[in-house]
Coordinates of C-alpha atoms and ligand atoms in Angstrom, one line a residue:
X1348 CA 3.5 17.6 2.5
X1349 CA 3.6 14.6 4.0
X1350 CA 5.6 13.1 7.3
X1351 CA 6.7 9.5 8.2
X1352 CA 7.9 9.1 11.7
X1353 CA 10.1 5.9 12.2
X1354 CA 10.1 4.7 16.1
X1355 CA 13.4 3.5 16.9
X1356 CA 16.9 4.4 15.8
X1357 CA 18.5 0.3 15.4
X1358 CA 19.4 -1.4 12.0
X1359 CA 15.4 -1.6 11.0
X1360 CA 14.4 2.2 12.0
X1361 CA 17.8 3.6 10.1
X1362 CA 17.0 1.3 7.4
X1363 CA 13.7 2.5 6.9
X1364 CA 14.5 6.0 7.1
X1365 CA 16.7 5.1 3.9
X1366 CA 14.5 3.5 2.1
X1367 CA 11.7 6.1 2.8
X1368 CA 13.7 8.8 1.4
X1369 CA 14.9 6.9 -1.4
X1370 CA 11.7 5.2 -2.9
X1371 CA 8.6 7.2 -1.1
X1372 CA 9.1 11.1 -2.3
X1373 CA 5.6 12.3 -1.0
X1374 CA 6.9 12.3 2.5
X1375 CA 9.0 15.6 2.5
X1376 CA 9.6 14.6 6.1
X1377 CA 11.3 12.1 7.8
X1378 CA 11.9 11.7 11.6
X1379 CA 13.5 9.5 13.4
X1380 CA 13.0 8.8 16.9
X1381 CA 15.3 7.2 19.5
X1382 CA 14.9 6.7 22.7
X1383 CA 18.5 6.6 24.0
X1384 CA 21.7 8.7 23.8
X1385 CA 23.0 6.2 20.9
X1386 CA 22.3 4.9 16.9
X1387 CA 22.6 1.5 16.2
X1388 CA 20.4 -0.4 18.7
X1389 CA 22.1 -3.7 19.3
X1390 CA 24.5 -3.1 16.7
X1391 CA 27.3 -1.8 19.1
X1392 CA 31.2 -1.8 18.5
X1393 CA 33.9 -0.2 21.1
X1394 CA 37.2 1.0 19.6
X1395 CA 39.5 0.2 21.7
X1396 CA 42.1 3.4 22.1
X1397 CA 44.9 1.5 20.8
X1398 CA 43.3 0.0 17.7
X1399 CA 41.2 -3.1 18.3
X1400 CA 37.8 -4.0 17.9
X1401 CA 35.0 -5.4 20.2
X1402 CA 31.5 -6.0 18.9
X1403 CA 29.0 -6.5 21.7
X1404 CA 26.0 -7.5 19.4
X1405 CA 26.6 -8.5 15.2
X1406 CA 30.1 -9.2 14.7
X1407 CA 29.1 -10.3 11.1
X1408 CA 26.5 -11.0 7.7
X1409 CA 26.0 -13.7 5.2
X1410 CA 25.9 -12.6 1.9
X1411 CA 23.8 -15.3 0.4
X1412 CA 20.1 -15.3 -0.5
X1413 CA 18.2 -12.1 -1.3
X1414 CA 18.7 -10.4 2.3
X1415 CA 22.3 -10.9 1.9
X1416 CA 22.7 -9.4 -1.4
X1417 CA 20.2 -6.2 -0.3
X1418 CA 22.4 -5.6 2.6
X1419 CA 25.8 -5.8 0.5
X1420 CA 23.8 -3.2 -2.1
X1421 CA 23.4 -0.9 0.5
X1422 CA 26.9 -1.1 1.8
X1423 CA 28.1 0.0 -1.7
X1424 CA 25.2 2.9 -2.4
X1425 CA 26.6 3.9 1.1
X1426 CA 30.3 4.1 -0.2
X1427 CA 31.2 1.2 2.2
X1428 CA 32.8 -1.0 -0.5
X1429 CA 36.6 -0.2 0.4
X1430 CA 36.2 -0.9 4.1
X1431 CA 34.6 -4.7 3.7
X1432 CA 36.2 -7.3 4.9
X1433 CA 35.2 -11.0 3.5
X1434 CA 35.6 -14.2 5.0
X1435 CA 36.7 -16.6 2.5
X1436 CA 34.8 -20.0 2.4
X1437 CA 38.0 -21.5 2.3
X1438 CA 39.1 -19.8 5.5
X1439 CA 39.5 -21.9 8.5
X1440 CA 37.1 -19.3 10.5
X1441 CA 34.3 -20.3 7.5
X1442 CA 35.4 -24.0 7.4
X1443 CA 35.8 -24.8 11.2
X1444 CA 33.1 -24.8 13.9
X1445 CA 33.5 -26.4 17.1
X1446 CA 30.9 -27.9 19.9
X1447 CA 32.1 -28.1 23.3
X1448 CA 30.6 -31.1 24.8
X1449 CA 30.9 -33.7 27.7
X1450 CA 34.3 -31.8 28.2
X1451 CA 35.7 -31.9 25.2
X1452 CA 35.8 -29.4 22.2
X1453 CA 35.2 -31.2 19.1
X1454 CA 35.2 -30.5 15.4
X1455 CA 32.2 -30.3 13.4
X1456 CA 32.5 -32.2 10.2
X1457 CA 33.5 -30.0 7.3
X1458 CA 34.2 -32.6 4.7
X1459 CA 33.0 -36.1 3.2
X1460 CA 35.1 -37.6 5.4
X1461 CA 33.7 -36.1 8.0
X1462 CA 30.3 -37.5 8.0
X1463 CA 31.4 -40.9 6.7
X1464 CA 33.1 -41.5 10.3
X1465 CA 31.8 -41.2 13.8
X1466 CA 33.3 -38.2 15.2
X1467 CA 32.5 -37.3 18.4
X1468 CA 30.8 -36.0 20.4
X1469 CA 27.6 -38.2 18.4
X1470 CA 27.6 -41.9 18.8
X1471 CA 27.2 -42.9 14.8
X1472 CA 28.7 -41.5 11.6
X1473 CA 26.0 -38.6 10.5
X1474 CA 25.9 -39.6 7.0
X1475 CA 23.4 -42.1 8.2
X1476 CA 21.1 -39.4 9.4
X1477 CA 21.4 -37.6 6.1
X1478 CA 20.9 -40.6 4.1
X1479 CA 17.6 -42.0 5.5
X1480 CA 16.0 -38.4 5.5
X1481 CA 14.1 -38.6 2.4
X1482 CA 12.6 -41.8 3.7
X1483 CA 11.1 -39.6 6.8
X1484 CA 7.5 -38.9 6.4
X1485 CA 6.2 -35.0 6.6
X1486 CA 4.9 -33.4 9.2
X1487 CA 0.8 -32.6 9.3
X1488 CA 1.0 -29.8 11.5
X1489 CA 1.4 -26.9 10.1
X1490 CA 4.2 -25.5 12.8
X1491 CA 6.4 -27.6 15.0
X1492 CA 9.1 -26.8 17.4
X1493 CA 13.0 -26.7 16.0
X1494 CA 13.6 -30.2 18.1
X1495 CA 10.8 -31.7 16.7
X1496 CA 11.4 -31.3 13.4
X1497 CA 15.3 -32.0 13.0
X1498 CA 14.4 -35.3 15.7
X1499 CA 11.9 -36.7 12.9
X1500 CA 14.2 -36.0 9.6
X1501 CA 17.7 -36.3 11.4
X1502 CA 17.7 -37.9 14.4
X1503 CA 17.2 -37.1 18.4
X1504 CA 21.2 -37.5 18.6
X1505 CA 21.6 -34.5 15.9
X1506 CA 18.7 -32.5 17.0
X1507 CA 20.1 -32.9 20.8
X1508 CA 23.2 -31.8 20.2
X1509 CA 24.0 -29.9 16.9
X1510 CA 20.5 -28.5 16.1
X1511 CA 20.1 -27.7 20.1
X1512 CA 23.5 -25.6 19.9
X1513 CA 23.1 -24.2 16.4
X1514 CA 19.8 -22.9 17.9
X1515 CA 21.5 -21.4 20.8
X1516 CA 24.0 -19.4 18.6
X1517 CA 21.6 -18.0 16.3
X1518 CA 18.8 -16.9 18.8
X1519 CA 20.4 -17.5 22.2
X1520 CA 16.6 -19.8 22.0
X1521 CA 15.3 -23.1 23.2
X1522 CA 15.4 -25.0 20.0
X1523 CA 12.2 -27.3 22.0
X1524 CA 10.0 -24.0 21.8
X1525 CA 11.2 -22.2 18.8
X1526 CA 9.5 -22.6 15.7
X1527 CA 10.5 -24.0 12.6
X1528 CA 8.4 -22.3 10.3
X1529 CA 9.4 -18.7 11.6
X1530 CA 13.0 -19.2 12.3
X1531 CA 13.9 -21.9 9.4
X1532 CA 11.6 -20.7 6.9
X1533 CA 13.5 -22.5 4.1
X1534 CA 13.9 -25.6 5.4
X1535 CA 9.5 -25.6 6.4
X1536 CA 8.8 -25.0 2.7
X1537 CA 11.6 -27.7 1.6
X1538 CA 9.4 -30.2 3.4
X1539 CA 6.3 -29.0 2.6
X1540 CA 7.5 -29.4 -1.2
X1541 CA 9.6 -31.6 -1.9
X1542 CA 9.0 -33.7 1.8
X1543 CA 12.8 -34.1 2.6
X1544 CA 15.4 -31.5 3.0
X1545 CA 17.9 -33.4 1.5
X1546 CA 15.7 -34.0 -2.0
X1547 CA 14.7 -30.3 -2.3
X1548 CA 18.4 -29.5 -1.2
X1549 CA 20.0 -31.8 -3.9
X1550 CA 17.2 -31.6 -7.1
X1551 CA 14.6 -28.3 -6.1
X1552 CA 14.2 -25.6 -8.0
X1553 CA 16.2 -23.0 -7.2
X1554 CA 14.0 -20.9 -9.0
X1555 CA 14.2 -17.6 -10.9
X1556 CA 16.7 -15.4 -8.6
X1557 CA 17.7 -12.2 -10.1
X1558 CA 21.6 -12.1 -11.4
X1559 CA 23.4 -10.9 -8.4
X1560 CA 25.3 -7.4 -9.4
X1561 CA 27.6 -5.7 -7.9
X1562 CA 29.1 -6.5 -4.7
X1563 CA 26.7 -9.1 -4.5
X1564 CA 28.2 -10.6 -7.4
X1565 CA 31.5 -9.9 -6.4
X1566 CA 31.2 -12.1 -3.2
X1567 CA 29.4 -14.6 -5.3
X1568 CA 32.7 -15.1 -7.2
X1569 CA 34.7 -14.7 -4.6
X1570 CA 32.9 -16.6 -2.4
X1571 CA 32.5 -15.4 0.6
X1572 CA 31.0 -17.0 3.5
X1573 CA 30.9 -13.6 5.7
X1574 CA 31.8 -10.1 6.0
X1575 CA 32.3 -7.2 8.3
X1576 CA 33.8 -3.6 8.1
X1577 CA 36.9 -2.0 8.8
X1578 CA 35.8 -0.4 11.6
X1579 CA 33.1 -3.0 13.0
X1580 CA 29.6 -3.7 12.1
X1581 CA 28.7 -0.1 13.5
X1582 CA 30.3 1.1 10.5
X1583 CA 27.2 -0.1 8.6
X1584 CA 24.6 1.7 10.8
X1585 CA 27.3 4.8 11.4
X1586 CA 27.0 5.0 7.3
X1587 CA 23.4 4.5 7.4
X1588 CA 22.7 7.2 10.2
X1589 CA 24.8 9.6 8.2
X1590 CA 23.2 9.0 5.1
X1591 CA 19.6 9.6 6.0
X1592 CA 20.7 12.8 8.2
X1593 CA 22.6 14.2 4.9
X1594 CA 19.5 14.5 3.0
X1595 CA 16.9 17.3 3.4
X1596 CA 13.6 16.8 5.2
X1597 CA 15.3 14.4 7.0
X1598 CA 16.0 14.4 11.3
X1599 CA 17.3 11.8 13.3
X1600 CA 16.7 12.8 17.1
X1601 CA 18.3 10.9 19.7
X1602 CA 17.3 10.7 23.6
X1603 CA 13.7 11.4 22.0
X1604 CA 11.6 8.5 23.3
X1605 CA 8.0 7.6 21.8
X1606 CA 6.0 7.7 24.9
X1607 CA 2.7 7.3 23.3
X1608 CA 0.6 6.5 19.8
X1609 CA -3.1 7.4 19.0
X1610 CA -4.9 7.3 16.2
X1611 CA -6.3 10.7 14.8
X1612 CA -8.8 11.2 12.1
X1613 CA -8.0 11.1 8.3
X1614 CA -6.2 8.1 8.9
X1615 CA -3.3 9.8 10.8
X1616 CA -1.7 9.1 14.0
X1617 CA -0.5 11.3 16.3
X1618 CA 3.1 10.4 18.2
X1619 CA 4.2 11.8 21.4
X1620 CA 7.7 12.2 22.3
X1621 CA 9.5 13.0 25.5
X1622 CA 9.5 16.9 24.3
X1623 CA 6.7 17.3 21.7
X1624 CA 3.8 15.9 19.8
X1625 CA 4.3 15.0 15.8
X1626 CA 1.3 14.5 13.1
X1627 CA 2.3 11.7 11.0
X1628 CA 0.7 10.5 7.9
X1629 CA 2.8 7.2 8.2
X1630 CA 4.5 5.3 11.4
X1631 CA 7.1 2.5 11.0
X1632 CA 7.6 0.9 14.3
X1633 CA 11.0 -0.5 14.5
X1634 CA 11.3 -1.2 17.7
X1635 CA 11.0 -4.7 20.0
X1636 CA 6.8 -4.8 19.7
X1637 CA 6.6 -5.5 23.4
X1638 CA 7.8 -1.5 23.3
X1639 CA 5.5 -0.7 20.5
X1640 CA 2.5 -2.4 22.8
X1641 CA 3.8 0.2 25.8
X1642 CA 2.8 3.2 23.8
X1643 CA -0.1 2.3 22.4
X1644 CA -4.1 3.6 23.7
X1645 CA -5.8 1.2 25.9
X1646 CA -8.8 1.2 23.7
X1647 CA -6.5 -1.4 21.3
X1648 CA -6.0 -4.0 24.2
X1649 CA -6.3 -6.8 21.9
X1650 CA -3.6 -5.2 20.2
X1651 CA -1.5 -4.5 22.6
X1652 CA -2.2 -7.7 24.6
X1653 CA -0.9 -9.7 21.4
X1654 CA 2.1 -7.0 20.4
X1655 CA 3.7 -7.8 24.3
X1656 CA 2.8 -11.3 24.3
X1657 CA 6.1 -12.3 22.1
X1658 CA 9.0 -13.2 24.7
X1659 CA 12.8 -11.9 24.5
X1660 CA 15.7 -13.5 25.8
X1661 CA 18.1 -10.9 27.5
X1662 CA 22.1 -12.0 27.0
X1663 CA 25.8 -10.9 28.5
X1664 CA 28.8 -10.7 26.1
X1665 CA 32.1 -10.8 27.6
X1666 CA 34.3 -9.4 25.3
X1667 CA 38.4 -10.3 26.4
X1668 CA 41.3 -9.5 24.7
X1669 CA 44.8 -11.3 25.5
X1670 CA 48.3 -10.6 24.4
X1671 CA 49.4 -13.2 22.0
X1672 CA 47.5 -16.2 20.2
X1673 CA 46.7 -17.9 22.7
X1674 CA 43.8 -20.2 20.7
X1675 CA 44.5 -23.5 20.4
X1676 CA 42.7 -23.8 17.1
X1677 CA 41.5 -22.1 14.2
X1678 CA 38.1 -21.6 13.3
X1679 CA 34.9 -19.4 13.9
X1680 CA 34.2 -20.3 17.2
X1681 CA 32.6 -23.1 19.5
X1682 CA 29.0 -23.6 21.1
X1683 CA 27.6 -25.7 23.9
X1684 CA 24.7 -27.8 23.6
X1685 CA 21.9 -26.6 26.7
X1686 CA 22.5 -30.2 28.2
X1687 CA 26.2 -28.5 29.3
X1688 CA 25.2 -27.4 32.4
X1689 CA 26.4 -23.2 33.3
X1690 CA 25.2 -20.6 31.2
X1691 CA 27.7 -20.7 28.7
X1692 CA 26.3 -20.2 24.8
X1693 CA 29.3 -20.3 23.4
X1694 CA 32.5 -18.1 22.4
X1695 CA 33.5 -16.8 19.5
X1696 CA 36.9 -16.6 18.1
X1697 CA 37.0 -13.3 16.9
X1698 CA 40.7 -12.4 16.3
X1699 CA 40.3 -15.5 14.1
X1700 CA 37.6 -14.3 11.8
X1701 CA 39.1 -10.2 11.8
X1702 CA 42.8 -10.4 12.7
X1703 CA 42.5 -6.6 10.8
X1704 CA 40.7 -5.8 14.6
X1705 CA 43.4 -6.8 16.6
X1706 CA 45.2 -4.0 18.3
X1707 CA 47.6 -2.1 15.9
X1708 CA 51.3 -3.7 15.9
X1709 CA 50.1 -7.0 17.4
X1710 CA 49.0 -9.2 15.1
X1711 CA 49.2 -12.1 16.9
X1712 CA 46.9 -10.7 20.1
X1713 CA 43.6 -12.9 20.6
X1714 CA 40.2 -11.4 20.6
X1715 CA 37.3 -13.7 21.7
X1716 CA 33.6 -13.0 23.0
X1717 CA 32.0 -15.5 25.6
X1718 CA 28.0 -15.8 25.2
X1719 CA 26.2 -15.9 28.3
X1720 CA 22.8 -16.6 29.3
X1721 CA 19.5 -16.6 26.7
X1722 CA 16.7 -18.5 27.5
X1723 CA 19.1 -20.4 30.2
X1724 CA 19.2 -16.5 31.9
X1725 CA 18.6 -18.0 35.1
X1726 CA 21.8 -20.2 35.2
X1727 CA 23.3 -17.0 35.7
X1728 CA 21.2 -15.6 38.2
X1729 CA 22.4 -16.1 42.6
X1730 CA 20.0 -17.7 44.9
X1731 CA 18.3 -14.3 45.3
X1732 CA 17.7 -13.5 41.5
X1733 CA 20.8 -11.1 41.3
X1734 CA 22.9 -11.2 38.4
X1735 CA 26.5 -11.3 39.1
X1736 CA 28.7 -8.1 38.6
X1737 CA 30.7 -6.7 35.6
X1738 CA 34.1 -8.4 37.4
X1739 CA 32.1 -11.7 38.4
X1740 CA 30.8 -12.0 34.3
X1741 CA 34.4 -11.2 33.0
X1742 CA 35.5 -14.1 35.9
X1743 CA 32.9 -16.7 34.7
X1744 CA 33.9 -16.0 31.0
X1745 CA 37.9 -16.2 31.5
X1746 CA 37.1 -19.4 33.6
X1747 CA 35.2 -20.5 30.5
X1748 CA 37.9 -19.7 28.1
X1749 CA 40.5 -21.8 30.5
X1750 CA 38.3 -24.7 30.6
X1751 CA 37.1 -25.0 27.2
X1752 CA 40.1 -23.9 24.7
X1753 CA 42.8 -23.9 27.7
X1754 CA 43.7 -20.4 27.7
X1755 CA 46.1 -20.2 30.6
X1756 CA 47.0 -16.4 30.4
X1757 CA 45.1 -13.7 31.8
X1758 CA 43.1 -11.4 29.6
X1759 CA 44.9 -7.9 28.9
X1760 CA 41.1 -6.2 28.2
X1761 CA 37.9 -7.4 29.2
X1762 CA 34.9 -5.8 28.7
X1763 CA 31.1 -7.4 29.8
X1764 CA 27.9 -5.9 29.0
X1765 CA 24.0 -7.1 29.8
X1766 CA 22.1 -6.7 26.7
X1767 CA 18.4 -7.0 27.9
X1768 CA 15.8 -8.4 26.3
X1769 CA 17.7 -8.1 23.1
X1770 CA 16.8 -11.7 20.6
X1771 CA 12.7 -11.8 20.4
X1772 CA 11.7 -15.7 20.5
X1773 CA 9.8 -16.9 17.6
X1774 CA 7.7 -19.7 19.2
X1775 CA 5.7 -22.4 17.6
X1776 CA 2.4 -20.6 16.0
X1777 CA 4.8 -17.3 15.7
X1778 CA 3.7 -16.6 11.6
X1779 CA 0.4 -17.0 12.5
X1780 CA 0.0 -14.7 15.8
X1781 CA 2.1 -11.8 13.3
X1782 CA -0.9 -12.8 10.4
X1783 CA -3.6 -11.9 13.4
X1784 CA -1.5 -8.8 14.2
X1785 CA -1.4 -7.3 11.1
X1786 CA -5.1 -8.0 10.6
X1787 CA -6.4 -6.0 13.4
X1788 CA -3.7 -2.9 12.3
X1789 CA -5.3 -2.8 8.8
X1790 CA -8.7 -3.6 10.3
X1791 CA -8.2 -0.1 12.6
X1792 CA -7.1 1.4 9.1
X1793 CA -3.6 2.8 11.5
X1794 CA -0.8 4.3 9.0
X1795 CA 1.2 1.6 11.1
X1796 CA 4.0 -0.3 9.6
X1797 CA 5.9 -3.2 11.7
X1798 CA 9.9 -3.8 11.1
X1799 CA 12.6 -5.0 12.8
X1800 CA 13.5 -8.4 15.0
X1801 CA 10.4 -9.0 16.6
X1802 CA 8.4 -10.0 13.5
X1803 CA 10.4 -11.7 10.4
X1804 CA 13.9 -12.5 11.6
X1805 CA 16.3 -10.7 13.7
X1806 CA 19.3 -11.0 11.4
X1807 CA 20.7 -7.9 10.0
X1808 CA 20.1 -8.4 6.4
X1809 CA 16.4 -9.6 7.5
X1810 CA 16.1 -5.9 9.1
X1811 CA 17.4 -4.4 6.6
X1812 CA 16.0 -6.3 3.6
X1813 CA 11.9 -6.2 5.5
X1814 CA 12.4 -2.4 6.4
X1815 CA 13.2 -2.2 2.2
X1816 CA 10.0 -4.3 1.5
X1817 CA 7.5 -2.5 4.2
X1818 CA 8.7 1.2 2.2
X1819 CA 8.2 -0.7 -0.7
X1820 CA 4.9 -1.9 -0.1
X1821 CA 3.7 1.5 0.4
X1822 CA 4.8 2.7 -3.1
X1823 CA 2.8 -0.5 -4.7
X1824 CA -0.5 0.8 -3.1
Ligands
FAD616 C1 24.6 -10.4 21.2 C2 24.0 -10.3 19.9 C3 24.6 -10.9 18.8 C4 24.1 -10.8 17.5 N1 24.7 -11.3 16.5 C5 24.3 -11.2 15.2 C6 25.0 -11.5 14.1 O1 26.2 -11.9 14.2 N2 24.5 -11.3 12.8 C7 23.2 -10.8 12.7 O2 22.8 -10.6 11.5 N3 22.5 -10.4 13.7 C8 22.9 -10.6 15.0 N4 22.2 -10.2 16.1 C9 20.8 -9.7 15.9 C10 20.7 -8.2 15.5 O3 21.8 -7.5 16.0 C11 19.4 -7.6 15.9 O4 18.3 -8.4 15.6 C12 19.2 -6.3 15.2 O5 20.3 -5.4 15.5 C13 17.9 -5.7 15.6 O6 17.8 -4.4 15.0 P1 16.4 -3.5 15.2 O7 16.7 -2.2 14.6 O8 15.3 -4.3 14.7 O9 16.2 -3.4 16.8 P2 17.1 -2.7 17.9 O10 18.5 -2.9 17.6 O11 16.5 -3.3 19.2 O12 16.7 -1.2 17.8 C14 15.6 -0.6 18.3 C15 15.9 0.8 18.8 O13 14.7 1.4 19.3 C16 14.9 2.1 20.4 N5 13.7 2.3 21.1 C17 13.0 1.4 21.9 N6 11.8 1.9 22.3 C18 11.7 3.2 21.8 C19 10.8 4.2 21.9 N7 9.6 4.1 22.6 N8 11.0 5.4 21.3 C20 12.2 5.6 20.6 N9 13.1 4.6 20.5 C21 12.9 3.4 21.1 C22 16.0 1.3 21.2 O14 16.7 2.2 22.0 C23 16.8 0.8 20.0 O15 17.9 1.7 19.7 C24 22.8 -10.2 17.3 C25 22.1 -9.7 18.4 C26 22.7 -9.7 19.7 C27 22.0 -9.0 20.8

C-alpha cells in the first residue's frame, strides 16, 4: 500500500490528486493538504446573492495548444460540458483589446487595415515592424529579457508599449526582467529555428499534434478564443475537488497546513501537518516553492536557498458592478503600459466577455475588474509603506474606471481583495535555476515532485496539463 501526499489544495494540487488516482493505482492513498479554510487557491469566484459573478483571480482559459485541449478534457471527464461558456473569435470581447495610453484608450489593431495605418498610441504603422523581422539577426544568449527580445525583432516603440502591457496582463511582471525563454517559450524556440517569428509563424512546421477529440475538437470548429463556466472558473476546481474526494482512498483535508518535510529512509519522506505526521511514499508539492523552501530541513540549504530565491508579485482586484451598460465600448478589456504612471494594470470588461454573470433580470448591468499593483506594488503603497484600505482600493479603481472608459455612475457592488504574492516571476536564467533545482531533488533521491505556478507557467491549463505530465512521469519509470 502505497500513499501520495499532495501539498496544496489550488488548480495544480487538485489536479494532481486527479491524475494520481486516475493513472498511478499503486498509491491506494491519496491526501491532500491545504493549508487554509478554502479549495481553489487563486482560483476564487463570489456569487453574488442575486445572481452575478465576480472572479477575483482566472476569469478565463484558451483552448489552443496541448494545455488547452488537456484542460477542456478534463472539463468533459468531469461532466462540466453543459455549463461551458465559449467566447467566439468573432466576438467583440475576442476581437477587441484596448491600451490606455498618454490619456487616451486606444484600439489595438485587429485587422489588415489595422497594421497598414498608424494608429495610435505608436508613431508608425506596425506592419513595418512585422515586415523587417525576418531581416533581424538572432540572439546568442541563450535567455534574454521580454523587452529585449521584442526591441531587437519588433521594435523599442512595440516592445515599450504593447509588449510592456501585454506583459503586465499576463504576469502582472516587468517585461525588462522577465524572461523570454520561460514565459514565451514558443516564441524562444521560433527564433532559435527558424530565426524570425514571423518565418516560423507563416512556413514552420507545425508538426505532428494529435487530432483534437472531443471538446477540444468541438472548440476547434467552433472556434473559440476562450471559455469559462456557468458558475465561474471555481466551477472547474469545485468539479475537480469533488471528483478526487468521490473516489476511495482518497482525502482532501482543509485548514491542514504542511509545516515540515524530512526525508526518511527507503526513499520516503515523512510530512508534518498542523495535527499529525503522514509516511508518504510520494510528495507532489504544488504549492508557491518559496512555501515549499519553508518546510523543508535545514540540512538542504542549497535547496531551500534556491526554492525561495524565485520572486512573486502580490496584486489587488477590484471587482465593481454598476446598474446598466455603462461601457463605452465593446471588447475584452484595456491595459496600461508601466510608463502610465499609478498602479493601474489594467481592467477588464467582464460583463462584456460573460453577460450570462450579470445579475439575474438585468442584462444590461456592467461588470468590470480593475488590476492593481504587480511588480509596480509600491505605487500603491503611502509614504509609510501602508497599503490603502478596502474603501480607498474600491475609490482608486472607480476613479480609474471614470478616467479611462468615462464611467460617470457610481458602482452598485464593489468588492477589493489583496492577493499576496500570488504571480511567481520567471526572470531571465528562470529554466536554468528549475534544471539545477530538480538536479539536487533527484541527486537527494527525495520522492519529491514540483507542480504548480512557480516552475513551468502559471496559467491554468499549464497547472493542470504539468500536474498530468509529473503523475505521468511516474508511471513511465
Ligand atoms: C488576479 C489573478 C488573475 C489570474 N488570471 C488568470 C487567467 O485569466 N487565466 C489563467 O489561466 N490564469 C490566471 N491566473 C493564474 C492562475 O490563477 C494561477 O497561476 C493558478 O491558480 C495557480 O494554481 P496553483 O495550484 O499552482 O497555486 P495556488 O493557487 O497558489 O494554490 C496553492 C495552494 O497551496 C496552499 N498552501 C500553501 N502553503 C501550504 C502548506 N504549507 N500546506 C498546505 N497548503 C499550502 C495555498 O493555501 C493554496 O491554496 C491569475 C492569477 C491571479 C492571481
Amino acid at each position: 500500500m502505497a500513499t501520495a501526499v499532495v501539498i496544496g489544495g489550488g488548480a495544480s494540487g487538485l489536479a494532481s490528486a486527479y491524475y494520481i488516482q486516475k493513472f498511478l493505482p499503486q498509491f491506494t492513498k491519496v491526501i491532500v493538504l491545504e493549508g487554509s479554510n478554502r479549495l481553489g487557491g487563486w482560483v476564487n469566484t463570489t456569487q453574488n446573492p442575486d445572481g452575478s459573478i465576480f472572479e477575483h483571480g482566472p476569469r478565463s482559459l484558451r483552448p489552443v495548444g496541448e494545455q488547452g485541449s488537456n484542460t477542456l478534457q478534463l472539463a468533459e471527464e468531469l461532466g462540466l460540458e453543459r455549463d461551458i461558456l465559449p467566447i467566439f473569435r468573432s466576438d467583440a470581447a475576442a476581437k477587441n483589446r484596448y491600451l490606455y495610453a498618454k490619456g487616451k484608450l486606444c484600439a489595438l489593431p485587429n485587422s489588415l487595415m489595422g497594421v497598414v495605418r498608424t494608429i495610435p498610441p505608436f508613431s508608425k504603422p506596425l506592419i513595418r515592424s512585422f515586415a523587417l523581422e525576418p531581416l533581424r539577426r538572432r540572439s546568442k544568449t541563450p535567455d534574454e529579457t521580454i523587452h529585449s527580445f521584442f526591441s531587437r525583432r519588433l521594435g523599442g516603440e512595440f516592445a515599450d508599449i504593447a509588449i510592456d502591457a501585454m506583459c503586465r496582463g499576463i504576469f502582472a511582471g516587468d517585461c525588462r526582467k522577465l524572461s523570454i525563454e520561460a514565459c514565451f517559450p514558443p516564441l524562444h524556440e521560433m527564433e532559435k529555428s527558424h530565426g524570425s517569428i514571423v518565418t516560423a509563424a507563416l512556413f514552420g512546421s507545425k508538426g505532428a499534434k494529435p487530432a483534437p477529440s472531443g471538446l477540444a475538437k468541438k472548440a476547434a470548429e467552433e472556434k473559440w478564443a476562450s471559455w469559462s463556466l456557468a458558475r465561474g472558473l471555481q466551477q472547474l476546481t469545485d468539479a475537480m475537488a469533488d471528483a478526487v474526494m468521490s473516489r476511495p482512498g482518497v482525502e482532501v483535508r482543509t485548514d491542514s497546513r504542511c509545516i515540515k518535510l524530512e526525508p526518511k529512509e527507503n526513499d520516503k519522506m515523512l510530512v508534518q501537518t498542523n495535527s499529525d505526521s503522514i509516511t508518504a511514499d510520494l510528495v507532489v508539492s504544488a504549492v508557491y516553492s518559496k512555501d515549499l523552501a519553508s518546510v523543508l530541513p535545514n540540512a538542504m540549504s542549497d535547496l531551500k536557498e534556491d526554492l525561495s530565491s524565485l520572486p512573486a508579485v502580490s496584486v489587488v482586484t477590484v471587482n465593481l458592478e454598476y446598474k446598466d451598460n455603462v461601457l463605452p465600448v465593446k471588447g475584452f478589456g484595456h491595459l496600461l503600459p508601466s510608463s502610465e504612471s499609478g498602479p493601474i494594470l489594467g481592467i477588464v470588461y467582464d460583463s462584456c466577455t460573460f453577460p450570462e454573470h450579470n445579475r439575474r433580470g438585468a442584462p444590461d448591468s456592467t461588470r468590470i475588474t480593475v488590476m492593481l499593483g504587480g511588480s509596480w506594488f509600491n505605487r500603491l503603497l503611502g509614504r509609510d509603506g501602508e497599503l490603502p484600505s478596502g474603501q480607498e482600493l474600491v475609490w482608486l479603481a472607480t476613479e480609474a474606471a471614470a478616467k479611462h472608459l468615462d464611467i460617470k455612475a457610481h458602482p452598485i457592488r464593489s468588492q477589493a481583495m489583496l492577493q499576496k504574492e500570488c504571480i511567481p516571476q520567471y526572470r531571465v536564467g528562470h529554466a536554468s535555476w528549475l534544471r539545477g533545482v530538480e538536479e539536487k531533488i533527484s541527486s537527494a533521491r527525495l520522492p519529491l515532485k514540483l507542480v504548480g505556478s512557480s516552475y513551468r507557467g502559471p496559467a491554468i491549463n499549464d497547472c493542470i496539463n504539468n500536474a498530468r505530465k509529473a503523475v505521468l512521469s511516474l508511471k513511465q519509470s
